[in-house]
Coordinates of N, CA and C in Angstrom, one line a residue:
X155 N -172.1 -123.3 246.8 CA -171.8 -122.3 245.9 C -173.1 -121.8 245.3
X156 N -173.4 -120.3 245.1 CA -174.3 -120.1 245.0 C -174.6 -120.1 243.4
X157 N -175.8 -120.4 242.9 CA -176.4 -120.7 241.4 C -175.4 -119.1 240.7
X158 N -175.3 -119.3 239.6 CA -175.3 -118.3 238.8 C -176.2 -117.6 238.0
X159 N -176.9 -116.3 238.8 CA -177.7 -115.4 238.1 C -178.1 -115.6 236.4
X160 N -177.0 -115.6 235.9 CA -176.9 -115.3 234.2 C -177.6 -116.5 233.5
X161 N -177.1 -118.0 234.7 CA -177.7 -119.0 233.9 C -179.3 -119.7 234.5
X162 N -179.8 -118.6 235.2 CA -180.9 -118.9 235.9 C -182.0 -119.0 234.5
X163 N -182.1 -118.0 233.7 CA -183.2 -118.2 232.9 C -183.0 -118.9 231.6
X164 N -181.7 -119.3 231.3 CA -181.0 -120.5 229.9 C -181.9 -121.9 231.1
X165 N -181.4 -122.2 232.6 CA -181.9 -123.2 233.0 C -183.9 -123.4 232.9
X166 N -183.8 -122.3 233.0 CA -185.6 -122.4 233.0 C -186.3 -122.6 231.7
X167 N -185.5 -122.2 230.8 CA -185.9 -122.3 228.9 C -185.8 -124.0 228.3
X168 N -184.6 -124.7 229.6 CA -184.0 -126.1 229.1 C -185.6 -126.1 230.0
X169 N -185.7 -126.6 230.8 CA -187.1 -126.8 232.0 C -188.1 -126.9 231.0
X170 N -188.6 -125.9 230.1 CA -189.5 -125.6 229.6 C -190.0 -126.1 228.1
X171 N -188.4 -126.5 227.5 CA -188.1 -127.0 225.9 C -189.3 -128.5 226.2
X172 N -188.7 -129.4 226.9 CA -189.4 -130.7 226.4 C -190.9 -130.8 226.6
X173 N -192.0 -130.5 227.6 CA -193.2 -130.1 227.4 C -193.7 -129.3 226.4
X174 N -193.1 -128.1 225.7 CA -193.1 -127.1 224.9 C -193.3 -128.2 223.6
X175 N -192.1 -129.0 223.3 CA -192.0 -129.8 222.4 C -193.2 -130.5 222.2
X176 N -193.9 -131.4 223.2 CA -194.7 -132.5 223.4 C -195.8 -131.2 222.8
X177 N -196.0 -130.5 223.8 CA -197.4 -129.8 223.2 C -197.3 -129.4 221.8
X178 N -196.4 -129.1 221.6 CA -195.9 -128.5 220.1 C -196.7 -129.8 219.1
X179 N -196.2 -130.8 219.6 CA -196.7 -132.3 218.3 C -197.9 -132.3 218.5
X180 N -198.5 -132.6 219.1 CA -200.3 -132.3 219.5 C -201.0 -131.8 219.6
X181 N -201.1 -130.4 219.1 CA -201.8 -129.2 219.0 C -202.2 -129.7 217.9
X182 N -203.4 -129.4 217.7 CA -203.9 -129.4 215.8 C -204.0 -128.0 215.9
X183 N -203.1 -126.8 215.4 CA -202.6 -125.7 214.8 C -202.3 -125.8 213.6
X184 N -202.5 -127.0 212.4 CA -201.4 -126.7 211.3 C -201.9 -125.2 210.4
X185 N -203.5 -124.9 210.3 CA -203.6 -124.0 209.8 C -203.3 -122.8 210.5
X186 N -203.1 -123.1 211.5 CA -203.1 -121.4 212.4 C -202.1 -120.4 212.2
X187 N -202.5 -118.9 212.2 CA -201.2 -118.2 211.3 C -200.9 -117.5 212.6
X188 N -201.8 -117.1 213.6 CA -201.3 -116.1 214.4 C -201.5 -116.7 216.0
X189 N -200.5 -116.4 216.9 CA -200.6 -116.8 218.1 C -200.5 -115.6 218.9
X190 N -201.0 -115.9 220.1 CA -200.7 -114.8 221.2 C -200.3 -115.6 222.5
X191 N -199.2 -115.5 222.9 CA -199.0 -116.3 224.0 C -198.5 -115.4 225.1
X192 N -199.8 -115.4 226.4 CA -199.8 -115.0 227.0 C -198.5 -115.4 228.5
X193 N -198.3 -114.6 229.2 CA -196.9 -114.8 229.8 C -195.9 -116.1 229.3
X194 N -195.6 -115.6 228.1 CA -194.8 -116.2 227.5 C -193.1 -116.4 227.8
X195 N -192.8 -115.8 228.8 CA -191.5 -115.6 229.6 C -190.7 -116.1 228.5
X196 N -190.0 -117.4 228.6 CA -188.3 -117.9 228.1 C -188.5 -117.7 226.5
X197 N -189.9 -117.2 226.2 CA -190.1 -118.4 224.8 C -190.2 -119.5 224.5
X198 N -190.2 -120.5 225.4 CA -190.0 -122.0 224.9 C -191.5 -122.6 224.2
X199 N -192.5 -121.8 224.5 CA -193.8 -122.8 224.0 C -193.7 -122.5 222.6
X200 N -193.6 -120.4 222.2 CA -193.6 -119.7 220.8 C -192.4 -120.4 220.4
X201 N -191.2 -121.0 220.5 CA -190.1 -121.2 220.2 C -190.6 -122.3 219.1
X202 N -191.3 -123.7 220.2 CA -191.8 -124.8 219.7 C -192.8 -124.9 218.7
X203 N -193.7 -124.0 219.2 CA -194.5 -123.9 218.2 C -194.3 -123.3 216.8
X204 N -193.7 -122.5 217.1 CA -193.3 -121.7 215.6 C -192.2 -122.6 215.0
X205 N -191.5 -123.8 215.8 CA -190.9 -124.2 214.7 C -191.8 -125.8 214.2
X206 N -192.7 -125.6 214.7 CA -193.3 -127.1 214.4 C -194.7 -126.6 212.9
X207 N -194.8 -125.3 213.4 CA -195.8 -124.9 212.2 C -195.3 -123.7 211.4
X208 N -194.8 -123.5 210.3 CA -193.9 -122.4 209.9 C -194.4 -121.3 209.2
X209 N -195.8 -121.7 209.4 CA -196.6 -120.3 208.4 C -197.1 -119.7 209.9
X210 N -196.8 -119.8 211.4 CA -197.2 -119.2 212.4 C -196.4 -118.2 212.9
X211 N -197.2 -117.2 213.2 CA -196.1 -116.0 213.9 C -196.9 -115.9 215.1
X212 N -196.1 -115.3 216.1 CA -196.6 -115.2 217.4 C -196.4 -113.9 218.0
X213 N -196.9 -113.5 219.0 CA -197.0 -112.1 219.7 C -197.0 -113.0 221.2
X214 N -195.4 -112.6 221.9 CA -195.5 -113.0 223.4 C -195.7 -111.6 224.4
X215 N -197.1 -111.7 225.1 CA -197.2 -110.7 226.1 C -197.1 -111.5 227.4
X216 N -196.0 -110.4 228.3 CA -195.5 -110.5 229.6 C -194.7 -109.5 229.6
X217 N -194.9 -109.6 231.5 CA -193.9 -108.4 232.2 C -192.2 -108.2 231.4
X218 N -192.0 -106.7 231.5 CA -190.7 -106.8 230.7 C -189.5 -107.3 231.2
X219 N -189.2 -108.1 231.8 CA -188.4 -109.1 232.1 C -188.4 -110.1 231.0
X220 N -189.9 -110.4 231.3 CA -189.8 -111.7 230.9 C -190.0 -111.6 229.1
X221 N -189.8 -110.2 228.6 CA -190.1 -110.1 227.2 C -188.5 -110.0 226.7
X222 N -187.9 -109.3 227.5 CA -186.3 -109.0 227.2 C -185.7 -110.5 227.2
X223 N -186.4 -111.5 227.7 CA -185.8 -112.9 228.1 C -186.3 -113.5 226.9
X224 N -187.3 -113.5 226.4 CA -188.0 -114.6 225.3 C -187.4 -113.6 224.3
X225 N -187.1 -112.4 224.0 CA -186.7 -111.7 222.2 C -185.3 -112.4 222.5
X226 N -184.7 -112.3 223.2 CA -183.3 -113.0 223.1 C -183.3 -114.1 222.3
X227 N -184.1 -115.3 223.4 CA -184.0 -116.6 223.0 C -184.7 -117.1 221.6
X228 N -185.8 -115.8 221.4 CA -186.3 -116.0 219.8 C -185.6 -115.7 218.7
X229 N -185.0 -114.5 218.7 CA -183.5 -113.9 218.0 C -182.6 -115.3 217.8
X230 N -182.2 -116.1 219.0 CA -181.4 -116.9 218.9 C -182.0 -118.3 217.9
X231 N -183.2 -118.1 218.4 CA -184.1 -119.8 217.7 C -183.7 -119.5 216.0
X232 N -183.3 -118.2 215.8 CA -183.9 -117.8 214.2 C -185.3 -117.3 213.8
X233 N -186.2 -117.5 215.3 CA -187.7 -116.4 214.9 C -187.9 -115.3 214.9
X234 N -186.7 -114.2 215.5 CA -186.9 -112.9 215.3 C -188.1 -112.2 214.5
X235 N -188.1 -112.6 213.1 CA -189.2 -111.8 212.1 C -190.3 -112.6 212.6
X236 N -190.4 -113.6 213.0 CA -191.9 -114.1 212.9 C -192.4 -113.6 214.5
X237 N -191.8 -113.5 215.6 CA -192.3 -113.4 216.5 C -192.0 -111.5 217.6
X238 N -193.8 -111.2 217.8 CA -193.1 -110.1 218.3 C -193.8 -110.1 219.8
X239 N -193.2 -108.7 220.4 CA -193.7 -108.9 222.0 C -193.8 -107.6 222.6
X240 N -194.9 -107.7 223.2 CA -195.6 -107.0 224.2 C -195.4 -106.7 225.3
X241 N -194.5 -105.9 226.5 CA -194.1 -105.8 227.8 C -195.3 -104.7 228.5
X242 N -196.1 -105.8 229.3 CA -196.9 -104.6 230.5 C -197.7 -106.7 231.1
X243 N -198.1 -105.8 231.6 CA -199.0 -106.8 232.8 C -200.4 -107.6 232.0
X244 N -200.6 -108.7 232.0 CA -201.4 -109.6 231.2 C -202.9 -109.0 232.0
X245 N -203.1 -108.4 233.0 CA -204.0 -108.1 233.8 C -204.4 -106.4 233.0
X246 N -203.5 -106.0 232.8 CA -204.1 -104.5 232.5 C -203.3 -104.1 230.8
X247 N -202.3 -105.0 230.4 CA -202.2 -104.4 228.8 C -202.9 -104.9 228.1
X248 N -203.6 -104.1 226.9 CA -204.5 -104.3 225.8 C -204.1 -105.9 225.4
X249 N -204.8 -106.9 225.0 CA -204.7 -107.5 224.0 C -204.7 -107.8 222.6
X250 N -204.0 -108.2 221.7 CA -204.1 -107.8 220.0 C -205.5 -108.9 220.2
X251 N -206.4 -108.4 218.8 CA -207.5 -109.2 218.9 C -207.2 -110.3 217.5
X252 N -208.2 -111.0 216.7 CA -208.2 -111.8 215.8 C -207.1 -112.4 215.6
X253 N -207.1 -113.2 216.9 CA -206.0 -114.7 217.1 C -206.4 -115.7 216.6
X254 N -205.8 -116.5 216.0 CA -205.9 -117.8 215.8 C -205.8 -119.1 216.8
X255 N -204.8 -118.7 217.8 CA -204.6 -119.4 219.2 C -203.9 -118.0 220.0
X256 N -204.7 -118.7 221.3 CA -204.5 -117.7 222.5 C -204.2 -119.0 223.7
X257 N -202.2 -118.7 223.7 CA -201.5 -119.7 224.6 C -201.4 -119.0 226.0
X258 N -201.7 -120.1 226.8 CA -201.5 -119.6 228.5 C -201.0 -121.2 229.3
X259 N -199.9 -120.7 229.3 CA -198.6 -122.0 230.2 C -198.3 -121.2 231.6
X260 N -198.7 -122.1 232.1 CA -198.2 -121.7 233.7 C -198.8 -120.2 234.0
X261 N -200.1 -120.2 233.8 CA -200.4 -118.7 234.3 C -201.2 -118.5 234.9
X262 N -202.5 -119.3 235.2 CA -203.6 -119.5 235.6 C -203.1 -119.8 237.3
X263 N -202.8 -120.9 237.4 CA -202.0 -121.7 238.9 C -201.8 -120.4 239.6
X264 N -201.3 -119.2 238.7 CA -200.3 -118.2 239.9 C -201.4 -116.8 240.1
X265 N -202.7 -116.7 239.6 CA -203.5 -115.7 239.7 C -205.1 -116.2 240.8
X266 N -205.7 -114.9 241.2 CA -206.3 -115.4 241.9 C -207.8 -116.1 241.8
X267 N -208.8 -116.5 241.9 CA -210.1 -116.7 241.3 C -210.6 -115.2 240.2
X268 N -210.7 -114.5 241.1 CA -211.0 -113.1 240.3 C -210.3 -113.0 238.7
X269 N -209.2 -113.1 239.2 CA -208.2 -112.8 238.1 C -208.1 -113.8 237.0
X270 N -208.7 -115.3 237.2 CA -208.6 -116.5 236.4 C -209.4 -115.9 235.2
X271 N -210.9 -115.6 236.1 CA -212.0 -115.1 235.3 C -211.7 -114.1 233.9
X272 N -211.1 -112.9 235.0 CA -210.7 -111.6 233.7 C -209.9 -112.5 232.7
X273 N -208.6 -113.1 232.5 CA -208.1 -113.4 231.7 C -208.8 -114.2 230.2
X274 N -209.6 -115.4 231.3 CA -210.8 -116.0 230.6 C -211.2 -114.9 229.6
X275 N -212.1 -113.8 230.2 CA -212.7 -113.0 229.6 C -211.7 -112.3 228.4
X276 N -210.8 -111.7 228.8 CA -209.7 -111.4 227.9 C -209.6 -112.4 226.3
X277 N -209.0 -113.4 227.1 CA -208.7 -114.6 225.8 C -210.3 -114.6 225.1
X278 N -211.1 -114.7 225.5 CA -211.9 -115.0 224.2 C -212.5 -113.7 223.2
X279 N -212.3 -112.6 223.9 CA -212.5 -111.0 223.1 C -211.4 -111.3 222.3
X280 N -210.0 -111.9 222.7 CA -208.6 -112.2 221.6 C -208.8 -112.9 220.4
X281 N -209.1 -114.0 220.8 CA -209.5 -114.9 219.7 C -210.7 -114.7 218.0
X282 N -210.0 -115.2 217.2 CA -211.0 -114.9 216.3 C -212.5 -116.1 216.0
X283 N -213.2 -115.7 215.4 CA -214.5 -116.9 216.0 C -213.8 -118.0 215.4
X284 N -213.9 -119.2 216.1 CA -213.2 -120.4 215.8 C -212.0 -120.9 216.9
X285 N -211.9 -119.5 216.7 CA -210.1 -120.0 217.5 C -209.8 -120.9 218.5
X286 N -208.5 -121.1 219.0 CA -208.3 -122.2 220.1 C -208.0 -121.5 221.5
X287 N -208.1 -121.8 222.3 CA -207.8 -121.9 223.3 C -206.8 -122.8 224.2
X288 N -205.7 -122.3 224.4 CA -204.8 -123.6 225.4 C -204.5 -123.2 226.3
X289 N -204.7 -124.0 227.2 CA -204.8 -123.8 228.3 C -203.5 -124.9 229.3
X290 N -202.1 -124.9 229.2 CA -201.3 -125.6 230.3 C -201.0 -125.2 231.7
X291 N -201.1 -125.8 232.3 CA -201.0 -125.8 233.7 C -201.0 -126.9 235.3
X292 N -200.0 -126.5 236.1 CA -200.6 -127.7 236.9 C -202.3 -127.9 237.0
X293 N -202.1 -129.2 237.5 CA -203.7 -129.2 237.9 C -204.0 -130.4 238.2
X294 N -205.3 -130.5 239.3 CA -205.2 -131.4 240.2 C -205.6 -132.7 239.4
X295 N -206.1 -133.7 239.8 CA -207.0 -134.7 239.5 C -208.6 -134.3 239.8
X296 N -209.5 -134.7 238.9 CA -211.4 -133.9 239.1 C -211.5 -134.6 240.4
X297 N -211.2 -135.3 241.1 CA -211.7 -135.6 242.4 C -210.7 -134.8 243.6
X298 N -209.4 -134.0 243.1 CA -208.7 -133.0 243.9 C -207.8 -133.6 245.1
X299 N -208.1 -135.1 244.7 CA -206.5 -135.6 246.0 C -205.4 -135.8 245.3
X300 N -205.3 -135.7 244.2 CA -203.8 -135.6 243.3 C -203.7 -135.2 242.3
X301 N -202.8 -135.6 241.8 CA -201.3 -136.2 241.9 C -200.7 -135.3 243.1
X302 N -200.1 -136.1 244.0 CA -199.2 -135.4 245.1 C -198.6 -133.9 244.8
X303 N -197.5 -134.2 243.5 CA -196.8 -133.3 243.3 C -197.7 -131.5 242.9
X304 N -198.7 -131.9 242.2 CA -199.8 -130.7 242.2 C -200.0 -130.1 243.3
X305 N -200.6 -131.5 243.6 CA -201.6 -131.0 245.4 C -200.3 -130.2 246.4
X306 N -199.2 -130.9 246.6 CA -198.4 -129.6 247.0 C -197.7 -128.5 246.4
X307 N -198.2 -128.6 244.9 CA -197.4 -127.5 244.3 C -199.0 -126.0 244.6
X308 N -199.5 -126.3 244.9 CA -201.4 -125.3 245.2 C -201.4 -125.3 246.4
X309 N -200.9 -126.1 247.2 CA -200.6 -125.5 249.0 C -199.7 -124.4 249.4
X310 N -198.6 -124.7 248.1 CA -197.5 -123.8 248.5 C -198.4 -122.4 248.2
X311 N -199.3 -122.5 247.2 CA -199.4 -121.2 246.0 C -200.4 -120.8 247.6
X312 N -201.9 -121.2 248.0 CA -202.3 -121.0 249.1 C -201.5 -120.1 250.2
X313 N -200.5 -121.0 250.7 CA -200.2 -120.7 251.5 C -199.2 -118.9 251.6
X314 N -199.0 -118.8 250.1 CA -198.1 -117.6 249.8 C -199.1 -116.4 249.5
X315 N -200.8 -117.0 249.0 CA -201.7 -116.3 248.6 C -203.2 -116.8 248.7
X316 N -203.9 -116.5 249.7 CA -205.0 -116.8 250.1 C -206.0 -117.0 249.1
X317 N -206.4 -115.9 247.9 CA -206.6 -115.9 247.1 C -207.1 -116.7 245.6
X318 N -205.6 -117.8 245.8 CA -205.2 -118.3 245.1 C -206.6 -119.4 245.0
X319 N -206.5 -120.1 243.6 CA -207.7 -120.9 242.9 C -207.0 -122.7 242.4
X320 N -207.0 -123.4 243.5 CA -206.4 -124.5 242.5 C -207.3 -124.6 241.7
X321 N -206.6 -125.5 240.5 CA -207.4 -125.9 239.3 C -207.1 -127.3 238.8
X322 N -208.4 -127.7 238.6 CA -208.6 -129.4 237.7 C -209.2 -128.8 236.5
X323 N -209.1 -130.0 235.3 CA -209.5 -130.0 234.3 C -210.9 -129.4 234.5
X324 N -211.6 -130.6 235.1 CA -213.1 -130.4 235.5 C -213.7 -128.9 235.6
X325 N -212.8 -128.9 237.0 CA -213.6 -127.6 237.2 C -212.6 -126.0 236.3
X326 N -211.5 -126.5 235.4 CA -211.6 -124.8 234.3 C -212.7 -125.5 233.6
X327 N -212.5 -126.4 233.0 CA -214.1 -127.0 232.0 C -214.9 -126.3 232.4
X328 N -215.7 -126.0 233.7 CA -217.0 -125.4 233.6 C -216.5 -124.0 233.6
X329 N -215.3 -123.6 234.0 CA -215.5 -122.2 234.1 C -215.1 -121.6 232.5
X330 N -214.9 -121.7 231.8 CA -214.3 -121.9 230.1 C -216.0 -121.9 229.5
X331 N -216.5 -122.9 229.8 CA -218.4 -123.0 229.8 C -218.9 -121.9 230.0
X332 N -219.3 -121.3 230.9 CA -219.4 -120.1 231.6 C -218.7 -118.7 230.6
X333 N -217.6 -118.8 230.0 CA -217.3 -117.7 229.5 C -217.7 -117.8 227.7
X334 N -218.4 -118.8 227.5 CA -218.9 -119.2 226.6 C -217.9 -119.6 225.8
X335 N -216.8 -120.6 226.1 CA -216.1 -121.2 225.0 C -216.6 -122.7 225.4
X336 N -215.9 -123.5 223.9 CA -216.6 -124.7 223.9 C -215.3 -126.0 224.2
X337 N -215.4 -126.3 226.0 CA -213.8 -127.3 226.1 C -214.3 -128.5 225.3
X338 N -213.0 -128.9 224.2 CA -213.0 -129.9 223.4 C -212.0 -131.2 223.9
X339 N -210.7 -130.8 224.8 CA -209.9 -132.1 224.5 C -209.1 -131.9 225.9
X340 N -208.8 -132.4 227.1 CA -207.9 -132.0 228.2 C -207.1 -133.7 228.4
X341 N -205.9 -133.2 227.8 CA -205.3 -134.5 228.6 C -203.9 -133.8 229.4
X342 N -203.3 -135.1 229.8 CA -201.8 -135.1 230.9 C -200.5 -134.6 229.5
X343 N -199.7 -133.7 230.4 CA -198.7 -133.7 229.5 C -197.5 -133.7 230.2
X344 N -197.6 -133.3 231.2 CA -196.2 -133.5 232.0 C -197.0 -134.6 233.3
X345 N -196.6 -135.9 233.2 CA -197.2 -137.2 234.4 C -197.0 -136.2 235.7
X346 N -198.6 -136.5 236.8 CA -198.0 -136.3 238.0 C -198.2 -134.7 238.2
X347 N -198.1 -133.4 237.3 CA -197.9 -132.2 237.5 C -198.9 -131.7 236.4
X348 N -198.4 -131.5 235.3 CA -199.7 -130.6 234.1 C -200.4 -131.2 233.3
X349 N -201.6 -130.4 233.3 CA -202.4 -130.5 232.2 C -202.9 -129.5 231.1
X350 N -203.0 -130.2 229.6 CA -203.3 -129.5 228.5 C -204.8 -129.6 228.7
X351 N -205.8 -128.0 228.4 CA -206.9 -128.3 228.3 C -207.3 -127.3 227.0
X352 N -208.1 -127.9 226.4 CA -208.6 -127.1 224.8 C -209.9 -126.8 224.8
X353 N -209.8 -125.5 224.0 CA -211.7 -125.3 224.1 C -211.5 -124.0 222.8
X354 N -212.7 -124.1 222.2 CA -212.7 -123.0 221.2 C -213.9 -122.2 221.3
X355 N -213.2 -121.1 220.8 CA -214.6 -119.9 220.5 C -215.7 -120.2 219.3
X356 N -217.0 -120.1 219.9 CA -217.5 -120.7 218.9 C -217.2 -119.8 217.3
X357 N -217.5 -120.5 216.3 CA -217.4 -120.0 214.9 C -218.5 -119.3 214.7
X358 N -218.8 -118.2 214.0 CA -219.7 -117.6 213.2 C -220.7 -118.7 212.5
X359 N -221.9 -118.4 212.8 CA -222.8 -118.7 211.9 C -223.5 -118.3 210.7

């Protein structure tokens, strides 16, 4: 029997709640007032976050699917007033600038080397000096034979797009370097599949 349409994206929001959560406890954001979470689809990261820090409001930019999908589920959380959203392409809509944190879950994995870069470039013109950077996503092990479940979840992405850039901690670390942010903290958050990696814009002197 085939899935039902309607509950395809309530399933992907449940998928997305319990890492959302985990990163939610472990961010040091308590001061942070503004977020920008880039392809923000279900809401589940802004959902978590905004209810773990409550002086945070958030701006989710993504394709308008996936913005008509996250106002719902934020309407429903009770964030409506704190959280607003942006519908065009993370590649070509403006970004709001003087962020506090600039979130990117699952976004990087699906773009191509080229495209890693611009975003890079993007998020740190977003950010205000200081700000954070997060960075979730699969990603391999620094020596690139695992975790299994990565390594074939970046063959698949390969094989659908030539293009495509797997990623380890290590090597966004140097590319985050290069765009002149400063990576501070990358650990595991989902065993076997993703990693959280952090890095800030430097502060004003």
């Amino acid at each position: 029997m085939p899935a039902d349409p309607a509950a395809l994206p309530a399933a992907h929001l449940l998928a997305s709640l319990a890492p959302a959560q985990a990163l939610a406890r472990r961010l040091p954001i308590r001061d942070a007032r503004s977020l920008l979470d880039v392809g923000g689809d279900s809401g589940a990261f802004t959902i978590a976050l905004c209810n773990r820090n409550p002086a945070l409001r958030s701006t989710v930019l993504d394709l308008p699917a996936g913005v008509e999908q996250g106002r719902r589920r934020c309407a429903e959380a009770g964030l409506g007033r704190r959280v607003g959203f942006l519908a065009g392409d993370v590649l070509a809509r403006a970004w709001p600038g003087d962020q506090d944190v600039v979130l990117m879950s699952h976004l990087l994995s699906a773009l191509s080397r080229g495209e890693v870069d611009e975003v890079l470039a993007r998020a740190m013109d977003s950010l205000r000096p200081g700000g954070l950077l997060v960075v979730h996503d699969v990603m391999l092990d620094d020596d690139g034979q695992g975790p299994p479940i990565a390594a074939l979840w970046f063959l698949q992405q390969v094989a659908h797009r030539r293009d495509s850039a797997p990623l380890s901690a290590a090597g966004l670390r140097h590319r985050l370097r290069d765009h002149g942010f400063l990576p501070t903290i990358s650990e595991v958050l989902v065993p076997g599949l993703t990693t959280v990696v952090l890095s800030r814009k430097e502060p004003l002197r």
